Amino acid sequence: MSSQRVQLDIQDHHVVMDNGILQVTLSKPDGIVTRIQYNGIDNLLEVLSEEVERGYWDLVWSEAGSVGTTGTFDVIKGTKFEVIVESDEQVEVSFTRKWNPSQKGKLVPLNIDKRFIMLRNSSGFYSYAIYDHLKEWPPFNLPQTRIVFKLRKEKFQYMAIADNRQRYMPLPDDRLQERSKVLDVPEAVLLVNPIEPEFKGEVDDKYEYSSENQNLRVHGWICMDPPVGFWQITPSDEFRSGGPLKQNLTSHVGPFCLAMFLSAHYSGEDLVLKLKPDEPWKKVFGPVFIYLNSLTSNANEDPSPLWEDAKHQMMTEVQKWPYDFPASSEFPPSDQRGNVSGRIQVRDRYVSEDCIPGKGAYVGLAPPGDAGSFQRDCKGYQFWTRADEHGYYSIKNIREGQYNLYAWVPGFIGDYRYDAAINITAGCVIDVGELVYEPPRDGPTLWEIGIPDRSAAEFYVPDPNPNYINKLYVNHPDRFRQYGLWERYADLYPDQDLIYTIGTSDYAKDWFFAQVTRKKDDDTYEGTTWQIKFQLDNVNQSGTFKLQISLATANIAELQIRINDPKADPPLFTTGVIGKDNTILRHGIHGLYWLYSIDIPATLLVEGNNTLFLTQPISNSPLAAFHGLMYDYIRLEGPPSSTSTRGVKPANMAPNTPLD
């Protein structure tokens, strides 16, 4: 480590931050990272690319009223440079772009202030940005914003995003037309003639390397000679959209290293930020840390020491959050934040007479809304934690503001929302006390399929077509990330659809992970109808049964429910057309969560053999292969044995009392 003070060299068109460990060059006044010097390497960034394509903040925006998740791509270039802090211990510089009405329709109506920070004795640098939209400005849509780094392809060829998700990667040249074959979408290519023969026959697709926010703390690239790591560390999820299970891109062939803040991936237009007329909005994205590490020697070309060190540094950054060094008043330090704690339990009298501790519950504060609304929120801040085995939780360092408390408990369906608003002020310590969640339940369980955990991972995921392999995911827990698994359904069920028999079938072997369309011999697609066969010993014709169905994702799909008559018109129930998650195409195992509680009149059921028909009929678009849904959990409940209430029940507090 160097003890050199941090120096700032302001040139005509560039600014250089230097702490003796690394030197970072930014264009002036654009604020593009053009050069990172470290450990004898003159520039870690791709010198073959134009300066503006090396290290940059970008966004995608569209006019208000636009539909979809696309828009105008904008690499954010500042128009004014300013030194915010310059001392021996720290340099912070600002690159701002102001909006004015003359730019209407040409630039997104935002004031943007990009900040870069270098600290003494720190092997890296930080970046954050403040986005500010004034009330009187035109509304707009913002589908995406992020930071992108493009590294030198001849040096950084080993990528790591998790302990069990790291590998040598193809070169960007391997994706060129003469070396690859584009598959169903441009992001996915089959490597036909790669420079390195070891990659021949593999599929490369950036979405195979997506990760949930809760697991997306550190990822990056390793150069073997000299042994150097380039890591993007995100110490907090507070500025990310969609909650802890929201999935984002990480790193991919380029070599690219991303810090995703807002995206519609695995959720669709529901996660496009849409400002209304006269709606002000301001948000701080970051800071994130770009961490560099190295080894004195690495004769065995073993990447693990650099990866382990990066994970250790990530934990250090998490423990330092919220940082006390950003100079902007828009980023509050710890003493300007609040804390919430409590306990959550579950009451399901058909499982236990006593309250069940909310073991492993996800508990979070997010902007006010309905139960579950956090997964579609993209304007505000969110703060999440996991409860311990007894259901106790503590959420620290919450920004000031008004929130709802949300939760869900693995093993139980549905969403919890605490009725009272929670008002966070600087230094507050709020004990919510004991809360009891009563998940949707009408009667005793007659049968169930799956695990209520908002994922389809427990179901049958087939082996991929051997012509479309990613070697990383062979014999891997995330086998669902292989390309083209949707086509395997027609291989397994060429003529008839899936039939599942309660009592003899095994959902891990007999329930395909996604209800997709079937490809026919003429290359068109048809909808599918799955069957669940079950027996009932006795049916009280005056009773009502309840079908609980939770979906892990949906993409331009409709789920129709019929009982014992596959041609009943209308069906007993339909979701209507739902979802634009695109999870199937993007190799995910979940997207947005959906829950349906469906009454089944006993008159539709018979003693003995019954059949539940699940139909997904939509199959007539150019992307028909990707219409479909994934189930999270299905349960049939008998008629209630006694009266039962459902909902959220806070203990020791009036239901509509604001918390201060």
XYZ file of C-alpha atoms in Angstrom, residues 227-584:
358
model
C -1.991 -11.223 -12.168
C -4.505 -8.384 -11.762
C -8.195 -8.282 -10.846
C -10.764 -5.654 -11.874
C -13.839 -5.773 -9.646
C -17.124 -3.916 -9.413
C -18.330 -3.884 -5.791
C -21.860 -2.779 -4.882
C -22.052 -2.583 -1.066
C -25.783 -1.791 -0.834
C -28.983 -2.515 -2.759
C -30.744 0.614 -1.512
C -30.581 2.372 -4.885
C -31.449 -0.656 -7.013
C -34.976 -1.244 -8.258
C -37.281 -4.210 -7.776
C -36.208 -5.718 -4.462
C -33.722 -8.449 -3.505
C -34.799 -11.031 -6.105
C -34.664 -8.616 -9.057
C -32.118 -9.930 -11.557
C -29.536 -7.847 -13.375
C -26.691 -8.293 -15.787
C -23.165 -8.595 -14.342
C -20.168 -9.109 -16.612
C -20.014 -10.577 -20.096
C -17.908 -10.978 -23.236
C -16.300 -7.708 -24.276
C -14.884 -7.915 -21.671
C -17.593 -5.768 -20.063
C -18.109 -5.124 -16.367
C -21.421 -3.509 -15.413
C -22.961 -1.763 -12.433
C -26.700 -1.992 -13.091
C -28.949 0.416 -11.201
C -32.229 0.344 -13.108
C -33.304 -2.195 -15.712
C -36.392 -3.962 -17.022
C -34.658 -7.336 -17.375
C -36.733 -10.257 -16.017
C -39.652 -7.927 -15.305
C -40.531 -6.016 -18.451
C -42.305 -2.699 -18.662
C -43.442 -2.918 -15.027
C -39.894 -1.917 -14.062
C -39.650 1.036 -16.444
C -39.507 4.222 -14.395
C -42.377 6.406 -15.632
C -42.677 9.969 -14.387
C -46.069 11.642 -14.509
C -46.762 15.311 -15.326
C -45.807 17.615 -12.451
C -43.948 14.797 -10.686
C -40.539 15.735 -9.236
C -37.984 12.950 -8.784
C -34.493 12.750 -7.384
C -32.320 9.740 -6.697
C -28.713 8.960 -5.823
C -27.279 5.897 -7.574
C -24.237 4.503 -5.789
C -21.563 4.934 -4.685
C -20.110 1.741 -6.099
C -16.456 0.794 -5.761
C -14.107 -0.188 -8.566
C -11.515 -2.329 -6.805
C -8.185 -3.423 -8.253
C -5.973 -6.135 -6.804
C -2.828 -7.972 -7.821
C -0.375 -10.719 -6.883
C 3.420 -10.522 -6.892
C 3.482 -13.761 -8.887
C 1.032 -16.351 -10.118
C 3.001 -19.137 -11.730
C 0.013 -21.506 -11.650
C -2.371 -18.936 -13.134
C -4.722 -19.624 -10.218
C -7.513 -17.010 -10.116
C -8.752 -17.950 -6.650
C -6.465 -15.660 -4.548
C -7.642 -12.592 -6.446
C -11.285 -13.665 -6.227
C -11.051 -14.426 -2.503
C -9.408 -11.062 -1.879
C -12.138 -9.306 -3.879
C -14.805 -11.005 -1.744
C -12.979 -9.900 1.400
C -12.856 -6.335 0.099
C -16.556 -6.521 -0.695
C -17.299 -7.398 2.928
C -15.140 -4.486 4.044
C -17.134 -2.114 1.831
C -20.444 -3.517 3.113
C -19.330 -2.913 6.693
C -18.355 0.679 5.833
C -21.807 1.420 4.381
C -23.138 4.057 4.367
C -19.875 5.748 3.475
C -18.924 8.863 5.394
C -16.759 10.427 2.676
C -19.086 11.376 -0.248
C -19.312 15.169 -0.235
C -22.813 15.554 -1.648
C -25.503 16.402 0.892
C -27.793 14.160 -1.160
C -25.984 11.094 0.252
C -26.771 10.898 3.982
C -24.210 9.374 6.365
C -25.197 6.933 9.100
C -26.174 9.547 11.702
C -28.765 10.952 9.290
C -30.467 7.599 8.857
C -32.790 5.449 10.942
C -33.221 1.850 12.051
C -36.147 -0.579 12.280
C -36.311 -3.931 14.031
C -38.929 -6.454 15.067
C -40.081 -10.015 14.702
C -42.311 -11.648 12.139
C -44.257 -14.844 12.672
C -46.710 -16.816 10.570
C -50.149 -18.011 11.653
C -51.501 -20.880 9.573
C -53.822 -22.956 11.701
C -53.774 -25.768 9.168
C -50.032 -26.115 9.721
C -49.732 -25.385 13.443
C -51.904 -24.276 16.331
C -49.083 -21.991 17.421
C -47.453 -19.110 15.590
C -44.564 -20.227 13.403
C -41.343 -18.154 13.495
C -40.730 -16.389 10.180
C -37.435 -18.167 9.620
C -35.458 -16.637 6.757
C -38.217 -14.137 5.978
C -37.342 -11.345 3.577
C -38.238 -8.123 5.375
C -37.830 -4.722 3.769
C -38.794 -1.081 3.721
C -39.846 0.318 0.363
C -42.021 3.203 -0.885
C -45.671 3.065 0.203
C -47.892 0.809 -1.874
C -49.939 -2.367 -1.852
C -48.641 -5.702 -0.591
C -45.936 -6.888 -2.981
C -45.656 -3.522 -4.758
C -41.946 -3.330 -3.957
C -41.164 -5.714 -6.820
C -42.439 -3.132 -9.294
C -40.975 -0.062 -7.576
C -38.194 1.756 -9.400
C -38.433 5.347 -8.196
C -37.530 5.126 -4.526
C -35.063 3.459 -2.186
C -35.426 -0.017 -0.683
C -33.811 -1.582 2.391
C -33.922 -5.355 2.880
C -32.695 -7.981 5.288
C -33.348 -11.634 6.195
C -34.917 -12.656 9.489
C -33.075 -15.136 11.683
C -34.370 -18.597 12.509
C -36.697 -17.149 15.156
C -38.090 -14.447 12.847
C -36.165 -11.524 14.359
C -34.785 -8.894 11.983
C -33.027 -5.556 12.040
C -32.813 -3.083 9.158
C -30.161 -0.435 9.617
C -29.184 2.815 7.921
C -32.510 3.632 6.276
C -32.729 6.961 4.492
C -35.222 9.483 5.845
C -38.715 9.264 4.403
C -42.018 7.423 4.578
C -42.124 3.712 3.862
C -44.210 0.592 4.164
C -42.768 -2.540 5.705
C -43.054 -5.537 3.374
C -42.158 -9.185 3.852
C -42.575 -12.664 2.548
C -41.680 -15.947 4.181
C -40.151 -18.843 2.219
C -42.433 -21.840 2.614
C -45.619 -19.730 2.621
C -47.517 -18.057 -0.197
C -48.388 -14.410 -0.458
C -47.065 -11.029 0.561
C -47.085 -9.238 3.895
C -47.513 -5.501 4.250
C -47.634 -3.791 7.610
C -50.664 -1.516 7.561
C -49.105 1.470 9.319
C -46.777 3.810 7.477
C -43.265 3.958 8.908
C -41.702 7.403 9.042
C -37.903 7.330 9.193
C -36.106 10.330 10.677
C -32.440 10.900 11.410
C -31.270 8.750 14.316
C -34.616 7.052 14.919
C -34.723 3.546 16.387
C -38.112 1.923 15.768
C -39.135 -1.413 17.243
C -42.155 -2.580 15.293
C -42.709 -5.386 17.784
C -44.147 -8.759 16.894
C -46.053 -8.980 13.630
C -48.121 -11.946 12.585
C -48.668 -12.765 8.930
C -51.637 -14.944 8.032
C -51.037 -16.218 4.489
C -53.954 -16.952 2.162
C -55.597 -20.123 3.390
C -59.222 -21.344 3.286
C -58.997 -25.003 4.201
C -56.760 -28.028 4.756
C -54.193 -29.031 2.137
C -55.436 -31.872 -0.047
C -52.363 -31.864 -2.260
C -49.552 -29.545 -3.301
C -46.924 -29.285 -6.028
C -43.625 -27.451 -5.580
C -42.183 -25.240 -2.859
C -43.527 -21.717 -2.241
C -40.242 -19.866 -2.666
C -40.937 -17.656 -5.750
C -38.769 -19.846 -7.977
C -39.267 -22.797 -10.315
C -35.834 -24.226 -9.513
C -37.240 -27.283 -7.721
C -38.968 -28.545 -10.858
C -37.538 -30.634 -13.674
C -34.917 -28.775 -15.678
C -33.852 -30.897 -18.662
C -30.407 -31.428 -20.052
C -29.697 -28.933 -22.830
C -29.469 -29.785 -26.480
C -25.820 -30.905 -26.821
C -25.448 -28.475 -29.725
C -26.126 -25.496 -27.418
C -23.939 -25.934 -24.359
C -22.385 -23.525 -21.911
C -19.737 -25.674 -20.232
C -19.969 -23.659 -17.016
C -23.464 -24.967 -16.338
C -22.860 -28.658 -16.977
C -23.538 -30.465 -13.675
C -24.191 -27.090 -12.069
C -26.959 -26.099 -9.608
C -28.009 -23.366 -12.060
C -28.618 -25.786 -14.911
C -31.616 -23.641 -15.932
C -29.136 -21.102 -17.360
C -28.384 -23.294 -20.377
C -29.578 -22.039 -23.741
C -32.642 -23.347 -25.571
C -34.287 -25.348 -22.782
C -37.710 -24.204 -23.977
C -37.295 -26.371 -27.080
C -36.703 -29.459 -24.958
C -40.381 -29.524 -23.984
C -41.401 -30.614 -27.477
C -38.657 -33.261 -27.406
C -40.059 -34.685 -24.182
C -43.736 -34.205 -25.077
C -43.896 -34.374 -28.895
C -47.584 -35.328 -29.147
C -49.266 -35.034 -25.771
C -48.815 -32.547 -22.978
C -47.608 -33.087 -19.459
C -49.809 -35.184 -17.147
C -49.068 -35.110 -13.427
C -50.691 -37.601 -11.064
C -50.967 -36.696 -7.405
C -49.539 -39.439 -5.218
C -47.335 -41.051 -7.851
C -45.652 -38.246 -9.823
C -42.593 -36.402 -8.481
C -42.423 -32.687 -9.259
C -38.608 -32.807 -9.364
C -38.784 -35.302 -12.224
C -42.235 -35.011 -13.770
C -43.096 -31.291 -13.711
C -41.327 -29.384 -16.500
C -39.906 -26.142 -15.119
C -41.819 -23.934 -17.578
C -45.158 -24.260 -19.313
C -44.107 -23.207 -22.780
C -45.547 -23.559 -26.249
C -44.836 -26.654 -28.332
C -42.932 -26.335 -31.563
C -44.588 -28.271 -34.381
C -43.057 -29.918 -37.427
C -43.888 -26.911 -39.618
C -41.933 -24.633 -37.225
C -45.088 -23.008 -35.888
C -46.103 -23.192 -32.241
C -49.194 -24.265 -30.350
C -50.467 -23.633 -26.851
C -50.290 -26.350 -24.241
C -52.652 -27.852 -21.678
C -51.199 -29.598 -18.653
C -53.225 -31.976 -16.505
C -53.166 -32.679 -12.787
C -54.976 -35.888 -11.917
C -56.115 -36.395 -8.333
C -58.603 -38.387 -6.281
C -61.153 -37.161 -3.769
C -62.705 -39.600 -1.319
C -65.725 -37.489 -0.558
C -67.123 -34.230 -1.881
C -69.651 -32.162 0.026
C -71.627 -30.648 -2.835
C -72.428 -27.535 -0.796
C -68.780 -26.735 -0.081
C -66.167 -24.670 -1.886
C -62.628 -25.812 -2.539
C -59.752 -23.371 -3.023
C -56.965 -23.576 -5.576
C -53.873 -21.533 -4.684
C -51.540 -20.931 -7.633
C -48.415 -18.819 -7.408
C -46.416 -18.102 -10.526
C -42.676 -17.479 -10.592
C -42.848 -15.643 -13.924
C -45.058 -14.979 -16.930
C -44.323 -13.742 -20.426
C -47.233 -12.703 -22.647
C -49.103 -15.673 -21.248
C -52.596 -16.575 -20.138
C -53.408 -19.268 -17.620
C -56.856 -20.829 -17.995
C -58.186 -23.178 -15.317
C -60.767 -25.877 -16.002
C -62.031 -28.738 -13.848
C -62.941 -32.126 -15.354
C -63.983 -30.566 -18.669
C -61.069 -29.509 -20.907
C -63.435 -27.677 -23.274
C -65.446 -25.703 -20.710
C -66.189 -22.270 -22.152
C -65.661 -19.972 -20.439
C -63.021 -21.575 -18.227
C -63.516 -21.595 -14.465
C -60.786 -18.951 -14.209
C -58.360 -17.045 -16.413
C -55.555 -14.697 -15.516
C -56.004 -12.791 -18.750
C -52.835 -11.983 -20.644
C -50.090 -11.267 -18.108
C -46.368 -10.655 -17.900
C -43.546 -9.413 -20.048
C -40.715 -10.844 -17.960
C -38.934 -12.647 -20.828
C -37.461 -14.989 -18.215
C -37.653 -18.066 -20.444
